[in-house]
Amino acid sequence: MGQTLRGRHLLSVRDLSPQEVRQVLDLAHHLKREHRAGIRHEILAGKAVALLFEKPSLRTRVTFEVGVRQLGGYSVYLAPQDVQLGVRETVPDVARNLSRWVDGIVARVNRHAALVELAEAAAVPVINALSDFEHPCQALGDLLTLEERFGGFSGIRAAWVGDGNNVCHSFLLAAARVGLSVAVATPPGYAPDPDVVAEAQAEARRWGASVRVLTDPREAVAGAHVVYTDVWTSMGQEAQREERRRAFQGFQVNQKLLDAADPQAVVLHCLPAHRGEEITDEVLDGPRSVVLDQAENRLHAQKAVLALVL
Ligand code: CP
Ligand code: NVA
């Protein structure tokens, strides 16, 4: 196992080189196979991990708790009302205290800046469990899922349909690092961050892949091997729900849109889904959907991250 990631923070996919993304994926495949074969590893024996959450979670919380345990460590879950980052005490004070007790901090925060502040003051690695800007652990699980399906990324084209949000940012940065091409289609005003797009474009080019940002979902999906969507209204944006529902009309991943993709295309959704908004039941529960493999793979991808970083 390589040592380069040991002790480092994972706040963004930007924190990983293409070689390090490869290293995480290789270890994740390995840990998944071994887990299925009943082989256990005590890589985190005696280590403690704090799970500091400012927002609700099903997948991220369960996969980190179970993953830490499977690797022989243990975790302490801190719910939104427990710590109250920056309210009950300052973010650096939280980081400095936690660093005296635990070997790593997994944090889901409202503002990405709070994650940066946490990492600056922490003496232990901080792992982003979702911020308003990125969701790197999601992207690693996504790549694991696609690599299982397609055996690699060369020549594979993905379409992102919907909001150019946190999950989109991490997916773009991660896809670029493995040479997976992505066409993003969002309504005007909901495109991904231009710096993320520029960086992903430059990285993708190195691997002969591309990143395009469009406003027509059919154009993005045409012939795509992967169709990925996420909610139109993310956690914390509930006040904008009606405005967003209107803005995203025409961006629903339904059977008609999916018919424009490659016949063998797979459908991704990070979940939770707002059924009937960004995706129909027919597609989410249909034969092209791999969303449960995707959810399972969060576990294996994050175990690899924990094993490499802690
Ligand atoms: N995809 C994801 O992170 O799900 P949760 O919000 O349930 O953790
Ligand atoms: N974009 C969604 C992802 C949830 C996993 C949100 O931030 O709520």
PDB file of C-alpha atoms in Angstrom, residues 30 119 216 283:
ATOM      1  CA  HIS A  30      -9.312  -5.174  -3.662  1.00  0.00           C
ATOM      2  CA  ALA A 119      -8.508  21.179   8.148  1.00  0.00           C
ATOM      3  CA  ASP A 216     -29.508  21.001 -24.017  1.00  0.00           C
ATOM      4  CA  VAL A 283     -35.757   5.107 -14.857  1.00  0.00           C
TER       5      VAL A 283
END
